[in-house]
Short mmCIF file of C-alpha atoms and ligand atoms in Angstrom, two decimals:
data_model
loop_
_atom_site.label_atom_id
_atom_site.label_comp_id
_atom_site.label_asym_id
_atom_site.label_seq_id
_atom_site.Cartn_x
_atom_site.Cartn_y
_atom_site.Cartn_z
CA UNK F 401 101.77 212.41 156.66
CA UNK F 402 102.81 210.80 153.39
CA UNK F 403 104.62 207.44 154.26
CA UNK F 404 104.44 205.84 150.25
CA UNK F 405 104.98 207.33 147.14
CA UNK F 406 105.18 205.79 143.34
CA UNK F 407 106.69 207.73 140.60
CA UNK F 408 107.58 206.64 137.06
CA UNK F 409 110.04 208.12 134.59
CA UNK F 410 111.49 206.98 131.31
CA UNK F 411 115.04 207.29 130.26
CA UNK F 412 116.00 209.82 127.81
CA UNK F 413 118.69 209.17 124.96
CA UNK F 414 121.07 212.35 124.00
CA UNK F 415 121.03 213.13 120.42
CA UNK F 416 123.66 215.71 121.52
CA UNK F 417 125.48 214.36 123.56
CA UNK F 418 126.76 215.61 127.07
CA UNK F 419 130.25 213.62 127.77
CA UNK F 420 132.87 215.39 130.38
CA UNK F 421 132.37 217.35 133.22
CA UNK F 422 133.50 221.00 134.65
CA UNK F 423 136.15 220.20 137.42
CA UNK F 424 134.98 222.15 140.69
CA UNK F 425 131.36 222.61 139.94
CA UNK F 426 128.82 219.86 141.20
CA UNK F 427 127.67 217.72 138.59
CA UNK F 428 127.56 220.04 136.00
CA UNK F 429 128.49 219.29 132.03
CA UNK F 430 130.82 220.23 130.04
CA UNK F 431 129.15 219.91 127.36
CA UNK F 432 125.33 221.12 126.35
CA UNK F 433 123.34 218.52 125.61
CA UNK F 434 119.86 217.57 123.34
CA UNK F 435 117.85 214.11 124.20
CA UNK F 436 114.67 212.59 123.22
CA UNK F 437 112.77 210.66 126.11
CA UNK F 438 111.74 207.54 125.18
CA UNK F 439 107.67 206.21 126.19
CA UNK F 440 108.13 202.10 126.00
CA UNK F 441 111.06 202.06 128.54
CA UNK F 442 110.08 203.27 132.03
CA UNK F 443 111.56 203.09 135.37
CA UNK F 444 108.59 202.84 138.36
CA UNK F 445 110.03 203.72 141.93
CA UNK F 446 108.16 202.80 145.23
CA UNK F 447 109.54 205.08 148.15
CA UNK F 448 108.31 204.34 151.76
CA UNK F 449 109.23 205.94 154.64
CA UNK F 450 110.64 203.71 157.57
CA UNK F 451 111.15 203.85 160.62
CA UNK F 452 114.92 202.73 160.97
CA UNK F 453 118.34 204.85 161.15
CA UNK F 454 119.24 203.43 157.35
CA UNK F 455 118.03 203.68 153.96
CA UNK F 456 117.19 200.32 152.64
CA UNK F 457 117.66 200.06 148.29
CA UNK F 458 116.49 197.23 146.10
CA UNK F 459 117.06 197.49 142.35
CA UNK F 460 114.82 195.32 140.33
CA UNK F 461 113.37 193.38 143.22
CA UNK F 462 116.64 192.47 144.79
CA UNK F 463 118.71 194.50 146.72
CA UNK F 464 121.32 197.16 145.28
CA UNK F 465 124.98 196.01 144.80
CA UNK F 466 127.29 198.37 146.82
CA UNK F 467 128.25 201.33 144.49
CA UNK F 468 124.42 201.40 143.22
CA UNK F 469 123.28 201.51 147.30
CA UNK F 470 126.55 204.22 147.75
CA UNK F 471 125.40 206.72 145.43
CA UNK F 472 121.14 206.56 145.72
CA UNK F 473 121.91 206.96 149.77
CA UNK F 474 124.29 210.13 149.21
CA UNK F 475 121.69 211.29 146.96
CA UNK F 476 119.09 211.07 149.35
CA UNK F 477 121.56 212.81 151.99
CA UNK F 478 121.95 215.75 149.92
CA UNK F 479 118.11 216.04 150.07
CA UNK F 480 117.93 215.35 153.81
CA UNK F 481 120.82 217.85 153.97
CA UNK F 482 119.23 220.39 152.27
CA UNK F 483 116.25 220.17 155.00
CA UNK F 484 114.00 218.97 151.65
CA UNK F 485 112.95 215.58 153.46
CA UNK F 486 113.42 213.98 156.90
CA UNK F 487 113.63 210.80 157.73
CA UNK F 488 114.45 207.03 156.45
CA UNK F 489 113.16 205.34 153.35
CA UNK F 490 113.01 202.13 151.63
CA UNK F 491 113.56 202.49 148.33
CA UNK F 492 112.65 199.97 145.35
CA UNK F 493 113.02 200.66 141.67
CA UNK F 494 112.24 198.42 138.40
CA UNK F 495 113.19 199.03 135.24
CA UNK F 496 111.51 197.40 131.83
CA UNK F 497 114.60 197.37 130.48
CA UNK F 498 118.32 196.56 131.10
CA UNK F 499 119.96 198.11 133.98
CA UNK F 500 123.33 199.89 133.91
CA UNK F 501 124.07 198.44 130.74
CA UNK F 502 125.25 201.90 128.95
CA UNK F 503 121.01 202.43 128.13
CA UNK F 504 120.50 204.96 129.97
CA UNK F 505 119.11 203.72 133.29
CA UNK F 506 120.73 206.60 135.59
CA UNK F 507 118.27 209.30 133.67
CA UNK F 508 115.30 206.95 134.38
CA UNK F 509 116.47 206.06 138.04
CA UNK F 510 117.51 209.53 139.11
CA UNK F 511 114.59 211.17 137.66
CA UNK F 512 111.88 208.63 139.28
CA UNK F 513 114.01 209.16 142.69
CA UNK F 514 113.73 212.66 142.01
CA UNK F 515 110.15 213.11 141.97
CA UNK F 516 109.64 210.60 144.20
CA UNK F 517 110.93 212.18 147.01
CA UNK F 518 109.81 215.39 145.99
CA UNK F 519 106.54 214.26 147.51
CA UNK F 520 107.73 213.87 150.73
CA UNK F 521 109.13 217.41 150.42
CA UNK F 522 108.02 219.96 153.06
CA UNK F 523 108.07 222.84 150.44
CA UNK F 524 106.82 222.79 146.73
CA UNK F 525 109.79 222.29 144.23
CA UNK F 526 109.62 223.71 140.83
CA UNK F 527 110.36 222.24 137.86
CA UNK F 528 113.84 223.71 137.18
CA UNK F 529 115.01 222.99 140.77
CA UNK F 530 113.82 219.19 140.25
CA UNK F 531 116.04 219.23 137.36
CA UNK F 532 119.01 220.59 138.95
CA UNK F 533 118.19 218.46 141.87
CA UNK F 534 118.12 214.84 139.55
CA UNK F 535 121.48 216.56 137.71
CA UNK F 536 123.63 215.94 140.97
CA UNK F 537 122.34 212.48 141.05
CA UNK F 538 122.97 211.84 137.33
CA UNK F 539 123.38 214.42 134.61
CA UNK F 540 121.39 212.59 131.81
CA UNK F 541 118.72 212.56 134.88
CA UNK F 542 118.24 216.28 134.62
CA UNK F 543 116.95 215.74 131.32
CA UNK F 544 114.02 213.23 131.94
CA UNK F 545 112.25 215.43 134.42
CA UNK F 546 110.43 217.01 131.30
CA UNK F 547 109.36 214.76 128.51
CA UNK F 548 109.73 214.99 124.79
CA UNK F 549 112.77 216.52 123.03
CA UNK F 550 115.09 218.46 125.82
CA UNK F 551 117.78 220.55 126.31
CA UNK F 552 120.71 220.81 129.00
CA UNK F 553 122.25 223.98 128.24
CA UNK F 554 126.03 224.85 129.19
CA UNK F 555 126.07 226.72 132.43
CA UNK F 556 127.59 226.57 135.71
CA UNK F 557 124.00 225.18 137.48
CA UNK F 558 121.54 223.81 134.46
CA UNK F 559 118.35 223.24 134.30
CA UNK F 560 116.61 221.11 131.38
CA UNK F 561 114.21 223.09 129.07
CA UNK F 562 111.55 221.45 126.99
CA UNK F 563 111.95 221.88 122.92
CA UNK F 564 109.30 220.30 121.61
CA UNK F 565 106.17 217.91 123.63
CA UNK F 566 106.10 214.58 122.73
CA UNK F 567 103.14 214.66 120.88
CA UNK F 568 104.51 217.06 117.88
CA UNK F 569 107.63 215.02 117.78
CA UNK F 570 107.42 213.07 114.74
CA UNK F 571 110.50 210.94 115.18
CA UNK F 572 111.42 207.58 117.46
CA UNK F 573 114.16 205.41 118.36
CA UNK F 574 114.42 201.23 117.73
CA UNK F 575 117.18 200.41 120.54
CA UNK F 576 118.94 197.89 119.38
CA UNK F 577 120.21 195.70 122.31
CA UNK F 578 123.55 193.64 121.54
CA UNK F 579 124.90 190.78 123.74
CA UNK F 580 127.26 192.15 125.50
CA UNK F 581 129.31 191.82 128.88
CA UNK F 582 127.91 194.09 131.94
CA UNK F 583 129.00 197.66 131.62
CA UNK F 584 132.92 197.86 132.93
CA UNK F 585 133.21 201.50 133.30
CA UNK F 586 130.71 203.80 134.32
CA UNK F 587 129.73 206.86 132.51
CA UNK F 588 131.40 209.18 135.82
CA UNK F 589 134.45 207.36 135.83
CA UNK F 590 134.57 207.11 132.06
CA UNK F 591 134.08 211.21 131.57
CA UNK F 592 137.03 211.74 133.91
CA UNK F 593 138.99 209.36 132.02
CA UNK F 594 138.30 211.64 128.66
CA UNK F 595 139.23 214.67 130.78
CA UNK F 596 142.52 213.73 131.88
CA UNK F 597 143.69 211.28 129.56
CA UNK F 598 142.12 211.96 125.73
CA UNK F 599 144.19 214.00 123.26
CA UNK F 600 141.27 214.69 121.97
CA UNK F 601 139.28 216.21 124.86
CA UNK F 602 139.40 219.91 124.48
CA UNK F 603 138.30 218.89 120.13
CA UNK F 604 135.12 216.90 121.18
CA UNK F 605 134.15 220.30 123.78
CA UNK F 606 134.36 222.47 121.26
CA UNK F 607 132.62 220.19 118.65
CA UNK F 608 129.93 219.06 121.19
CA UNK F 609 128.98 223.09 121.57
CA UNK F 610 128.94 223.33 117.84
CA UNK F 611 126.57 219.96 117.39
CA UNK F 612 124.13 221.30 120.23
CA UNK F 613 123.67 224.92 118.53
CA UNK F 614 123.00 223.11 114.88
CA UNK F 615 120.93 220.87 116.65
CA UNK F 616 118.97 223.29 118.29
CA UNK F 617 118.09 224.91 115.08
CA UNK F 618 117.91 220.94 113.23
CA UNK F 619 114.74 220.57 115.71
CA UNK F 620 112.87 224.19 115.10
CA UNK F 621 112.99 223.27 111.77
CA UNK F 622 111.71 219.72 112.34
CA UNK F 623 114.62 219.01 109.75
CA UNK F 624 114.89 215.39 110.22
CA UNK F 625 117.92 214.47 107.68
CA UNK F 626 119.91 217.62 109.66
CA UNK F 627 119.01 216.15 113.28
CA UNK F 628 119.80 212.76 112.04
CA UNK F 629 123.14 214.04 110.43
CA UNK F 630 124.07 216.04 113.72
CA UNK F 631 123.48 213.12 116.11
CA UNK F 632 125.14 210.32 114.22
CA UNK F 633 128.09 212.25 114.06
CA UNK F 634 128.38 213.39 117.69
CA UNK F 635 127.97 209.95 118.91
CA UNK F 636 130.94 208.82 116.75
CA UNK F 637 133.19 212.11 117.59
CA UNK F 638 132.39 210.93 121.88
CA UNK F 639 133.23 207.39 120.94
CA UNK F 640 136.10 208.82 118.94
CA UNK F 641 137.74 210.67 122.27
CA UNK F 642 136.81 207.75 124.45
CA UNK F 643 138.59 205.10 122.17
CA UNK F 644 141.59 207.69 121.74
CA UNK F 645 141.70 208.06 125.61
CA UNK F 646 145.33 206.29 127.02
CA UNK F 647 144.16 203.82 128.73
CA UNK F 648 141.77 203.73 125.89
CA UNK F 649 138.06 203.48 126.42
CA UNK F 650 136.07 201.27 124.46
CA UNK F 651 132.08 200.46 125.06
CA UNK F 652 131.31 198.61 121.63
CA UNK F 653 131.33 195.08 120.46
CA UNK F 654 131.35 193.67 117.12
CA UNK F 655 127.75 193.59 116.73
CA UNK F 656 128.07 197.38 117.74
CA UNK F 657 129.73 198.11 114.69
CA UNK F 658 127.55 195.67 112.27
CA UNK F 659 124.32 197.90 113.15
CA UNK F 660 126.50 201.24 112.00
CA UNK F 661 127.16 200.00 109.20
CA UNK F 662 124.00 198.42 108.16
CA UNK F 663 122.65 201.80 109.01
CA UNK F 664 125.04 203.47 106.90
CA UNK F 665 123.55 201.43 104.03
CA UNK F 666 120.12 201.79 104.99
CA UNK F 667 120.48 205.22 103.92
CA UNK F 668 122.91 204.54 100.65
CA UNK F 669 119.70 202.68 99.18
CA UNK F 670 117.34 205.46 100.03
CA UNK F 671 115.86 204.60 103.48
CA UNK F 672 116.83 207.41 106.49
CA UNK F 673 117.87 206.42 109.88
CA UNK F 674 120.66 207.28 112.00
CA UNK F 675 122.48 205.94 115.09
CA UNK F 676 123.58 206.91 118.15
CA UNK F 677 125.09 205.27 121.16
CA UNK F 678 125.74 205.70 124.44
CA UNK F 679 128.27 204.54 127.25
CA UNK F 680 127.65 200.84 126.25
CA UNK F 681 127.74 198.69 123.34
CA UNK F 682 124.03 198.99 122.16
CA UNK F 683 123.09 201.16 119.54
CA UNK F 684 119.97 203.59 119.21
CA UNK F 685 118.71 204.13 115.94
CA UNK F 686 116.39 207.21 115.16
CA UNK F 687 113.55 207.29 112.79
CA UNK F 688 110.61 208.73 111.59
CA UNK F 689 107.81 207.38 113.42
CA UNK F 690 106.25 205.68 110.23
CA UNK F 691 109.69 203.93 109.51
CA UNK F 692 109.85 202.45 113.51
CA UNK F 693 108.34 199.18 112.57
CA UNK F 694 110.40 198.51 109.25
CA UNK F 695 113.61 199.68 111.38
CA UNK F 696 112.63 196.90 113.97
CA UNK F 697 112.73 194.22 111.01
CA UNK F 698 115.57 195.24 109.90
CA UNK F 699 117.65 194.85 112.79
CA UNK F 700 116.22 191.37 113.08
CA UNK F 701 118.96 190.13 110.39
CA UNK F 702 121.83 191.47 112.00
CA UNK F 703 124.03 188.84 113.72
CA UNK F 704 124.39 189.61 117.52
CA UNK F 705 121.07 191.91 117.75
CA UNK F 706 119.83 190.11 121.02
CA UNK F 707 116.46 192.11 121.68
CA UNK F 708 114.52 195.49 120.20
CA UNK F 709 112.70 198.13 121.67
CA UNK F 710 110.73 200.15 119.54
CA UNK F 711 109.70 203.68 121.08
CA UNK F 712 108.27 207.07 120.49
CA UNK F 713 108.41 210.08 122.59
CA UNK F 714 107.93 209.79 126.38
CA UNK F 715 106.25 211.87 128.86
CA UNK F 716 107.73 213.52 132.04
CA UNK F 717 108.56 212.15 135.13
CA UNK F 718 105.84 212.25 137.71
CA UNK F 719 104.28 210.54 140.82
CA UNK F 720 101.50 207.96 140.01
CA UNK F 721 100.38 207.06 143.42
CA UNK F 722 100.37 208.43 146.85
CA UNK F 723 98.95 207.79 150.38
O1 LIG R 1642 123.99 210.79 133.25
P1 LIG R 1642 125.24 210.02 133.15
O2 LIG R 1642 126.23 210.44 134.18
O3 LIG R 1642 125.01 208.54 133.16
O4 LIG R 1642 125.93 210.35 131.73
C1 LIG R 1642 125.29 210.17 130.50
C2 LIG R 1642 126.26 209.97 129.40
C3 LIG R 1642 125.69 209.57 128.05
O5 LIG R 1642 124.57 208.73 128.21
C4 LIG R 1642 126.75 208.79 127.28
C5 LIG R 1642 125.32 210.77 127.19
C6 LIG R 1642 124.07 211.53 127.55
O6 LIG R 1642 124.03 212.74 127.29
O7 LIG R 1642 123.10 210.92 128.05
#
């Protein structure tokens, strides 16, 4: 019997972005979505089974506050419910990088969970039902399962497809990470904010499906300036229906809006990069692998930068140990 199993998994950032999702359908997007996995951050989860009638959850060596412990436990119901596992765990992940901080820790978490357990599985899971399986914990999550540059597509149960591997991607990310307060609103509670309560809800669907079809063709073509275009502006048009939300939703600070614009004119004098963030205030900026370093000094200079993480393409999510 397995009683301890280690998997890693690194957190993906959306290039097209998914933001909303379909009322009445479990966890599924309304929008399709396009990410790149990134290789330097990494999530490692430990799972051991226990003998004991309760779960036991520790995030980054200490144990999980009392949504975090809420959600991983009714994830780990719907696998028990599903007759996948049996059984009690202790669960205990670390991440290399901050936590629920709008960078993308739920893909990471959800995927390493994922995998995790799918060792103590009584039945071989494929890939695509690992991927719908990490897209009821998190949506982003679905996406990390397979490494490289991946797609969500728009359908009522989703699984992520692989585009391209990592090794023939020949683009990264610098993250730039801002000081900042802890994330207020989470990305769930955020989306259904959008839903009900931005004018300009229904615009970003319809612009979001547009993005990810461009997109899609952007990356066959290996069309950097396109991809680069593409994701920019679909990070702005999200941020756009967030801000324009009533109550109105904002993730960014002021150092947020420094790195656009020093971005911005980056590329007026000739050097490419574009940026994209998520439900947070930190900003993501995408480059050609060459250009990562001189991205990384660049971002130095700007006034409320607090750390950088340079990155190329990451791998998929899989289990590293097991006894
Ligand atoms: O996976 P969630 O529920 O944390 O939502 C992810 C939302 C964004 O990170 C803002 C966009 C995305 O596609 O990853």
């Amino acid at each position: 019997m397995i009683i301890r199993v280690t998997a890693r998994a690194h957190p993906n950032i959306a290039l097209a972005k998914y933001w909303g999702k379909i009322p009445g359908l479990r966890n599924t997007p309304a929008t399709p979505s396009i990410s790149l996995t990134l290789q330097a951050l990494k999530t490692e989860t430990i799972i051991e089974r226990v003998d004991s009638n309760k779960d036991k959850i520790y995030l980054n060596d200490i144990p999980a506050d009392k949504d975090s412990a809420k959600r991983i436990s009714a994830y780990i119901d719907l696998w028990r419910n599903n007759k996948l596992i049996k059984g009690r765990f202790t669960i205990s992940s670390v991440n290399n990088f901050p936590t629920k901080a709008g960078l993308a820790s739920s893909s990471s978490g959800f995927a390493a969970l994922t995998v995790g357990l799918s060792g103590f599985a009584n039945r071989k899971i494929s890939l695509p039902k690992l991927s719908r399986l990490a897209r009821l914990g998190s949506g982003s999550a679905a996406r990390s399962i397979l490494g490289g540059l991946t797609a969500l597509p728009l359908n009522p149960d989703p699984a992520t497809k692989q585009l391209l591997p990592p090794d023939e991607i020949p683009w990264g990310m610098v993250v730039a990470v801002v000081k900042a307060d802890k994330k207020k609103i989470g990305s769930g509670k955020g989306m259904e904010i959008c839903r009900k309560h931005s004018p300009y809800y229904e615009s970003w669907l319809k612009q979001a499906a547009a993005d990810y079809k461009n997109m899609l063709s952007a990356i066959r073509n290996l069309d950097f300036t396109k991809v680069g275009e593409i994701a920019e502006a679909n990070a702005l048009a999200m941020h756009a229906c967030m801000i324009a939300a009533r109550p109105s939703l904002k993730y960014w600070s002021p150092a947020t809006i420094r790195i656009i614009q020093s971005v911005r004119r980056w590329r007026d004098n000739g050097f490419e990069a574009y940026a994209t963030i998520d439900a947070g205030p930190h900003v993501i900026i995408l480059g050609k692998k060459e250009d990562l370093t001189k991205i990384s000094r660049r971002l130095r200079h700007i006034e409320g930068v607090k750390s950088i993480i340079k990155s190329n393409a990451g791998g998929n999510a899989k289990i590293v140990r097991c006894k």
